[in-house]
Tab-separated table of C-alpha atoms in Angstrom:
chain	number	residue	atom	x	y	z
A	1	MET	CA	98.969	109.033	69.491
A	2	PRO	CA	102.372	109.283	71.241
A	3	ARG	CA	103.435	106.309	73.316
A	4	ALA	CA	105.150	106.237	76.706
A	5	LEU	CA	106.682	103.258	78.481
A	6	ILE	CA	107.209	103.573	82.237
A	7	LEU	CA	109.543	101.066	83.877
A	8	GLY	CA	108.250	100.467	87.381
A	9	GLY	CA	105.035	102.217	86.493
A	10	THR	CA	102.824	100.774	89.237
A	11	GLY	CA	104.576	102.663	92.052
A	12	LEU	CA	104.194	106.183	93.395
A	13	VAL	CA	106.072	108.049	90.653
A	14	GLY	CA	105.042	105.810	87.771
A	15	ARG	CA	101.384	105.968	88.723
A	16	ALA	CA	101.372	109.770	88.822
A	17	ALA	CA	103.283	110.101	85.542
A	18	ALA	CA	101.037	107.583	83.809
A	19	LEU	CA	97.854	109.347	84.921
A	20	ARG	CA	99.208	112.714	83.786
A	21	LEU	CA	100.146	111.390	80.350
A	22	LEU	CA	96.902	109.444	79.892
A	23	GLU	CA	94.922	112.600	80.638
A	24	ALA	CA	96.991	114.370	77.967
A	25	GLY	CA	96.053	111.780	75.341
A	26	TRP	CA	99.103	109.505	75.437
A	27	GLN	CA	99.166	105.756	75.060
A	28	VAL	CA	100.827	104.582	78.271
A	29	ASP	CA	102.268	101.161	79.047
A	30	VAL	CA	103.676	100.424	82.502
A	31	THR	CA	105.872	97.534	83.560
A	32	GLY	CA	105.857	95.638	86.825
A	33	ARG	CA	106.287	92.188	88.282
A	34	ASP	CA	102.797	91.698	89.695
A	35	PRO	CA	99.656	92.588	87.712
A	36	ALA	CA	97.736	92.671	90.987
A	37	ARG	CA	99.634	95.854	91.853
A	38	MET	CA	98.389	97.696	88.781
A	39	PRO	CA	96.452	100.707	90.143
A	40	ALA	CA	92.802	100.422	89.205
A	41	GLU	CA	92.676	104.065	88.145
A	42	LEU	CA	95.424	103.459	85.576
A	43	SER	CA	93.520	100.603	83.993
A	44	ALA	CA	90.323	102.637	84.030
A	45	ALA	CA	92.113	105.509	82.277
A	46	GLY	CA	93.393	103.220	79.528
A	47	GLY	CA	96.840	102.314	80.833
A	48	LYS	CA	98.234	98.900	79.919
A	49	PHE	CA	100.221	96.648	82.259
A	50	ILE	CA	103.167	94.662	80.863
A	51	ALA	CA	104.750	92.015	83.075
A	52	ALA	CA	108.487	92.651	82.984
A	53	GLU	CA	111.300	92.413	85.509
A	54	ARG	CA	113.465	95.563	85.407
A	55	THR	CA	116.664	93.500	85.604
A	56	ASP	CA	115.650	91.221	82.727
A	57	GLY	CA	116.953	92.873	79.557
A	58	GLY	CA	114.901	90.666	77.269
A	59	GLN	CA	111.643	91.434	79.042
A	60	VAL	CA	112.097	95.200	79.079
A	61	ARG	CA	113.275	95.137	75.460
A	62	ALA	CA	110.097	93.300	74.511
A	63	ALA	CA	108.046	95.804	76.520
A	64	LEU	CA	109.528	98.714	74.576
A	65	GLY	CA	109.013	96.989	71.230
A	66	PRO	CA	109.915	99.161	68.222
A	67	GLY	CA	110.297	102.253	70.381
A	68	ALA	CA	108.451	105.056	72.137
A	69	GLU	CA	108.251	108.824	72.224
A	70	LEU	CA	108.925	108.734	75.973
A	71	LEU	CA	110.695	106.266	78.249
A	72	VAL	CA	110.591	106.764	82.026
A	73	ASP	CA	112.779	104.682	84.347
A	74	CYS	CA	111.596	104.746	87.955
A	75	LEU	CA	113.862	101.842	88.945
A	76	CYS	CA	117.367	102.963	87.988
A	77	TYR	CA	119.535	102.691	91.099
A	78	THR	CA	122.972	101.617	89.876
A	79	ALA	CA	125.418	102.018	87.023
A	80	ALA	CA	124.441	98.548	85.818
A	81	ASP	CA	120.790	99.621	85.711
A	82	ALA	CA	121.762	102.676	83.672
A	83	ARG	CA	123.821	100.641	81.200
A	84	SER	CA	120.849	98.354	80.601
A	85	LEU	CA	118.710	101.453	79.992
A	86	LEU	CA	120.869	102.844	77.184
A	87	PRO	CA	119.725	100.485	74.377
A	88	LEU	CA	116.124	101.353	75.234
A	89	ALA	CA	116.872	105.078	75.364
A	90	ALA	CA	118.445	104.827	71.903
A	91	ASP	CA	115.019	103.815	70.573
A	92	SER	CA	113.114	106.496	72.480
A	93	ALA	CA	112.734	110.129	71.533
A	94	SER	CA	113.087	111.262	75.154
A	95	THR	CA	114.070	109.403	78.321
A	96	VAL	CA	113.677	110.332	81.984
A	97	LEU	CA	115.826	108.745	84.682
A	98	ILE	CA	114.468	109.323	88.180
A	99	SER	CA	117.372	110.068	90.516
A	100	SER	CA	117.383	111.731	93.949
A	101	ARG	CA	118.481	114.769	95.963
A	102	ALA	CA	120.492	112.234	97.999
A	103	VAL	CA	123.369	112.721	95.535
A	104	TYR	CA	124.202	116.224	96.833
A	105	VAL	CA	126.907	116.996	99.394
A	106	ASP	CA	127.582	120.183	101.337
A	107	ALA	CA	130.937	121.922	101.713
A	108	ALA	CA	131.986	119.387	104.350
A	109	GLY	CA	130.948	116.388	102.253
A	110	HIS	CA	127.836	115.608	104.273
A	111	HIS	CA	124.628	114.439	102.578
A	112	VAL	CA	121.057	113.691	103.608
A	113	ASN	CA	121.943	110.131	104.629
A	114	SER	CA	125.059	111.097	106.596
A	115	ASP	CA	125.301	110.613	110.349
A	116	THR	CA	126.076	114.343	110.442
A	117	PRO	CA	123.251	116.342	108.833
A	118	PRO	CA	124.271	118.465	105.832
A	119	ARG	CA	124.273	122.246	105.885
A	120	PHE	CA	123.417	123.862	102.573
A	121	GLU	CA	123.719	127.638	102.756
A	122	ALA	CA	121.241	128.287	99.935
A	123	PRO	CA	118.779	126.421	97.704
A	124	ILE	CA	120.650	123.579	96.015
A	125	PRO	CA	121.244	124.001	92.245
A	126	GLU	CA	122.037	121.153	89.871
A	127	THR	CA	125.666	122.297	89.869
A	128	GLN	CA	126.063	121.528	93.585
A	129	PRO	CA	128.850	118.962	94.210
A	130	THR	CA	127.716	115.359	94.536
A	131	LEU	CA	128.955	112.205	96.163
A	132	ALA	CA	131.708	110.289	94.421
A	133	PRO	CA	130.162	107.563	92.256
A	134	THR	CA	130.482	104.009	93.505
A	135	THR	CA	129.522	100.490	92.503
A	136	ASP	CA	131.085	98.835	95.557
A	137	ILE	CA	128.452	99.676	98.178
A	138	ASP	CA	124.942	98.229	98.255
A	139	TYR	CA	122.576	100.868	96.874
A	140	ARG	CA	120.039	99.892	99.546
A	141	SER	CA	122.335	101.158	102.309
A	142	ARG	CA	122.401	104.707	103.658
A	143	GLU	CA	125.908	105.365	102.384
A	144	GLY	CA	125.439	103.520	99.116
A	145	TYR	CA	122.145	104.920	97.873
A	146	GLY	CA	123.266	108.381	96.756
A	147	ALA	CA	126.676	107.247	95.513
A	148	ASN	CA	125.123	104.563	93.317
A	149	LYS	CA	122.640	107.088	91.961
A	150	VAL	CA	125.579	109.299	90.958
A	151	ALA	CA	127.175	106.359	89.141
A	152	ALA	CA	123.909	105.711	87.304
A	153	GLU	CA	123.588	109.376	86.360
A	154	GLN	CA	127.101	109.458	84.921
A	155	VAL	CA	126.475	106.447	82.697
A	156	ALA	CA	123.304	108.058	81.364
A	157	LEU	CA	124.730	111.531	80.815
A	158	GLU	CA	127.969	110.326	79.225
A	159	SER	CA	126.024	108.294	76.667
A	160	GLY	CA	125.125	111.400	74.658
A	161	LEU	CA	121.514	110.194	74.435
A	162	PRO	CA	118.570	112.510	75.204
A	163	ILE	CA	118.266	111.375	78.823
A	164	SER	CA	116.998	113.831	81.419
A	165	VAL	CA	118.157	113.014	84.941
A	166	VAL	CA	115.546	114.273	87.400
A	167	ARG	CA	116.377	114.765	91.088
A	168	PRO	CA	113.300	114.956	93.354
A	169	SER	CA	113.195	115.365	97.145
A	170	GLN	CA	111.051	113.397	99.620
A	171	ILE	CA	108.341	112.387	97.155
A	172	HIS	CA	104.806	112.476	98.532
A	173	GLY	CA	101.445	111.400	97.149
A	174	VAL	CA	98.965	108.540	96.991
A	175	GLY	CA	100.906	105.298	97.360
A	176	ALA	CA	103.989	106.824	99.004
A	177	SER	CA	106.125	104.467	101.050
A	178	PRO	CA	106.828	105.731	103.587
A	179	ALA	CA	103.835	108.049	103.610
A	180	ARG	CA	105.451	110.583	105.956
A	181	GLU	CA	102.189	112.414	106.575
A	182	TRP	CA	101.033	109.402	108.592
A	183	ALA	CA	103.134	110.794	111.455
A	184	VAL	CA	100.543	113.578	111.715
A	185	VAL	CA	97.421	111.843	110.355
A	186	LYS	CA	97.610	109.089	112.986
A	187	ARG	CA	97.780	111.696	115.751
A	188	VAL	CA	94.585	113.239	114.401
A	189	LEU	CA	92.841	109.864	114.191
A	190	ASP	CA	93.990	109.071	117.733
A	191	GLY	CA	92.344	112.266	118.943
A	192	ARG	CA	95.477	113.875	120.319
A	193	THR	CA	94.736	117.312	121.735
A	194	ALA	CA	98.320	118.564	121.739
A	195	LEU	CA	100.991	118.642	119.045
A	196	LEU	CA	104.580	118.800	120.257
A	197	LEU	CA	107.150	120.004	117.740
A	198	ALA	CA	110.921	119.967	118.160
A	199	ARG	CA	112.883	123.089	117.183
A	200	ARG	CA	109.615	125.024	117.426
A	201	GLY	CA	108.503	123.388	114.168
A	202	ALA	CA	110.960	125.487	112.182
A	203	GLY	CA	112.606	122.654	110.231
A	204	VAL	CA	112.370	122.798	106.437
A	205	VAL	CA	112.862	119.821	104.117
A	206	HIS	CA	111.636	120.564	100.586
A	207	GLY	CA	109.203	117.942	99.293
A	208	THR	CA	108.220	116.817	95.805
A	209	ALA	CA	104.633	115.913	95.005
A	210	ALA	CA	104.380	112.941	92.671
A	211	ALA	CA	101.966	115.101	90.677
A	212	ASN	CA	104.629	117.801	90.273
A	213	LEU	CA	107.191	115.221	89.231
A	214	ALA	CA	104.700	113.922	86.679
A	215	ALA	CA	104.255	117.442	85.311
A	216	LEU	CA	108.015	117.722	84.781
A	217	VAL	CA	108.080	114.334	83.047
A	218	GLU	CA	105.467	115.619	80.598
A	219	THR	CA	107.518	118.779	80.002
A	220	VAL	CA	110.669	116.771	79.305
A	221	ALA	CA	108.742	114.533	76.914
A	222	GLY	CA	108.208	117.525	74.643
A	223	ARG	CA	111.764	118.821	75.029
A	224	PRO	CA	114.207	115.927	74.691
A	225	GLY	CA	117.751	116.516	75.841
A	226	ALA	CA	120.644	115.397	78.025
A	227	ARG	CA	120.422	117.374	81.266
A	228	VAL	CA	120.000	117.308	85.040
A	229	LEU	CA	116.903	118.870	86.591
A	230	ASN	CA	115.852	119.332	90.186
A	231	CYS	CA	112.168	118.767	90.860
A	232	ALA	CA	110.346	119.995	93.961
A	233	ASP	CA	107.148	121.689	95.019
A	234	PRO	CA	106.811	125.428	94.316
A	235	ASP	CA	106.792	126.035	98.075
A	236	ALA	CA	108.877	124.641	100.948
A	237	PRO	CA	106.686	124.780	104.082
A	238	SER	CA	108.132	124.399	107.568
A	239	VAL	CA	107.237	121.486	109.844
A	240	LEU	CA	104.730	123.714	111.629
A	241	GLU	CA	103.120	124.739	108.341
A	242	ILE	CA	102.933	121.107	107.178
A	243	CYS	CA	101.240	120.045	110.403
A	244	ARG	CA	98.779	122.916	110.167
A	245	THR	CA	97.970	121.980	106.573
A	246	ILE	CA	97.271	118.366	107.518
A	247	ALA	CA	95.218	119.200	110.613
A	248	GLY	CA	93.272	121.827	108.680
A	249	HIS	CA	92.434	119.405	105.858
A	250	LEU	CA	91.210	116.846	108.377
A	251	GLY	CA	89.240	119.432	110.373
A	252	HIS	CA	91.223	118.871	113.562
A	253	ALA	CA	92.305	121.403	116.173
A	254	TRP	CA	94.952	120.959	118.850
A	255	GLU	CA	97.254	122.942	121.065
A	256	GLU	CA	100.628	123.565	119.406
A	257	VAL	CA	103.483	123.075	121.859
A	258	LEU	CA	106.621	124.473	120.227
A	259	LEU	CA	109.648	122.993	121.976
A	260	ASP	CA	113.080	124.548	122.303
A	261	ASP	CA	116.437	122.933	122.994
A	262	THR	CA	115.650	122.487	126.686
A	263	ALA	CA	112.979	119.870	125.956
A	264	PRO	CA	113.836	116.175	126.448
A	265	ALA	CA	115.556	114.589	123.456
A	266	GLY	CA	113.217	112.810	121.078
A	267	LEU	CA	110.095	114.781	121.895
A	268	GLY	CA	108.304	116.451	118.990
A	269	ARG	CA	110.100	114.583	116.223
A	270	THR	CA	108.623	114.492	112.700
A	271	PRO	CA	109.834	113.106	109.339
A	272	TRP	CA	110.638	116.675	108.233
A	273	ASP	CA	113.039	117.591	111.011
A	274	SER	CA	116.206	119.284	109.852
A	275	ALA	CA	118.780	121.331	111.700
A	276	HIS	CA	119.295	123.363	108.533
A	277	PRO	CA	116.944	123.949	105.555
A	278	ILE	CA	117.217	121.502	102.654
A	279	VAL	CA	115.662	123.239	99.644
A	280	LEU	CA	116.111	122.502	95.946
A	281	ASP	CA	116.598	125.244	93.366
A	282	THR	CA	114.146	124.478	90.550
A	283	ALA	CA	114.968	127.412	88.264
A	284	ALA	CA	116.313	125.128	85.514
A	285	ALA	CA	113.057	123.175	85.310
A	286	THR	CA	111.065	126.402	85.253
A	287	ALA	CA	113.228	127.756	82.431
A	288	LEU	CA	112.518	124.598	80.447
A	289	GLY	CA	108.804	125.327	80.696
A	290	HIS	CA	107.823	123.221	83.704
A	291	ARG	CA	104.720	124.380	85.536
A	292	PRO	CA	103.962	122.558	88.814
A	293	ALA	CA	100.609	120.924	89.350
A	294	GLY	CA	100.217	122.704	92.674
A	295	SER	CA	101.581	123.657	96.085
A	296	TYR	CA	102.209	121.254	98.938
A	297	ALA	CA	98.791	121.972	100.446
A	298	THR	CA	97.050	121.358	97.116
A	299	THR	CA	98.898	118.207	96.097
A	300	ILE	CA	98.952	116.513	99.512
A	301	ALA	CA	95.162	116.504	99.944
A	302	PRO	CA	94.481	113.270	97.977
A	303	ALA	CA	97.215	111.468	99.919
A	304	LEU	CA	95.691	112.511	103.236
A	305	ASP	CA	92.285	111.205	102.161
A	306	TRP	CA	93.953	107.978	100.998
A	307	LEU	CA	95.615	107.478	104.388
A	308	VAL	CA	92.394	108.083	106.303
A	309	GLU	CA	90.449	105.712	104.064
A	310	ALA	CA	93.134	103.032	104.265
A	311	ALA	CA	93.241	103.309	108.056
A	312	GLY	CA	89.460	102.961	108.207
A	313	ASN	CA	89.624	99.820	106.082
A	314	GLY	CA	92.402	98.321	108.150
A	315	GLN	CA	94.639	98.198	105.084
A	316	LEU	CA	97.148	100.900	105.893
A	317	PRO	CA	100.352	100.373	103.856
A	318	VAL	CA	102.627	101.710	106.605
A	319	ASP	CA	105.816	100.318	108.126
A	320	ASP	CA	105.237	100.679	111.864
A	321	GLY	CA	108.982	100.448	112.496
A	322	TYR	CA	109.587	103.656	110.554
A	323	PHE	CA	106.991	105.608	112.518
A	324	ALA	CA	107.439	104.205	116.020
A	325	GLU	CA	109.556	107.122	117.266
A	326	TYR	CA	106.845	109.636	116.396
A	327	PHE	CA	104.135	108.172	118.630
A	328	ASP	CA	105.564	108.062	122.145
A	329	TYR	CA	102.379	109.428	123.647
A	330	ALA	CA	103.354	108.380	127.190
A	331	ALA	CA	106.495	110.539	127.092
A	332	GLU	CA	104.498	113.442	125.661
A	333	ASP	CA	101.837	113.193	128.359
A	334	THR	CA	104.483	113.051	131.096
A	335	PHE	CA	106.115	116.198	129.702
A	336	LEU	CA	102.808	118.039	129.396
A	337	ALA	CA	101.773	117.062	132.895
A	338	GLY	CA	105.052	118.468	134.247
């Protein structure tokens, strides 16, 4: 039985990858700091939790033991993280480093965390220019996140080890934080009868289902190599299409009010707003043999049910500060009344 070790395996990506591999007959061990955060479904499926701090080299070395067929690092944010990964990757047949689409820049040097939104003229291939690597800016900052990811990628790729760098975009699924769909689910639960959408709901920001990312991890496990791969859903729905998918799944109907540029600023905002489409080119993953688990509508359904159930139990894992701008019902009602 092949063995996989997932560093940071109790989170959104690790959980999905572990479930996928367990269903395929793998032995899967996941690391984390708190055993209480081990998803019950992973334990039920045969997954094993190993207490290990990602920054403690001795603990992760002990977790890997004599080696594994697959090593997945969901917590590699900096060059230092990548350097600590290399000894483990040397004892693994295939390694996956989870990176981000935040590394890409457009022709003007803008990226998804820039004050000025980027403008990509076509789906973004892996050869698209990236930010300059840095180790001098906190990776938890807007400017530092993508640049530190680039530095981590370079360490991994220059090692010559079979490490696949995977770049997803706005990952969604059960356990997502932030769970962007809450911006629409809450409106349904609040019984809103109108949905206001800025830019007529035409914005497009390509998402990545955790289940689709897990499918690519399984593909890479069987095809070790040093490479960079984009990972995103097979479709890139617009804001309007996303909202219709969510409302349809929850059996809710409302009036769609599609706003133009004359509407007051701030009205109709969603987490998927974008002045220009941000879409990843996934041809390289497809050529490797990757087959997505499903479309956005198919893969988002469990997450929507999770959000509704969590809200009903009063245990919603949502940062209200992140979502506050999306629920200015008073401003919406004033606009509609006018």
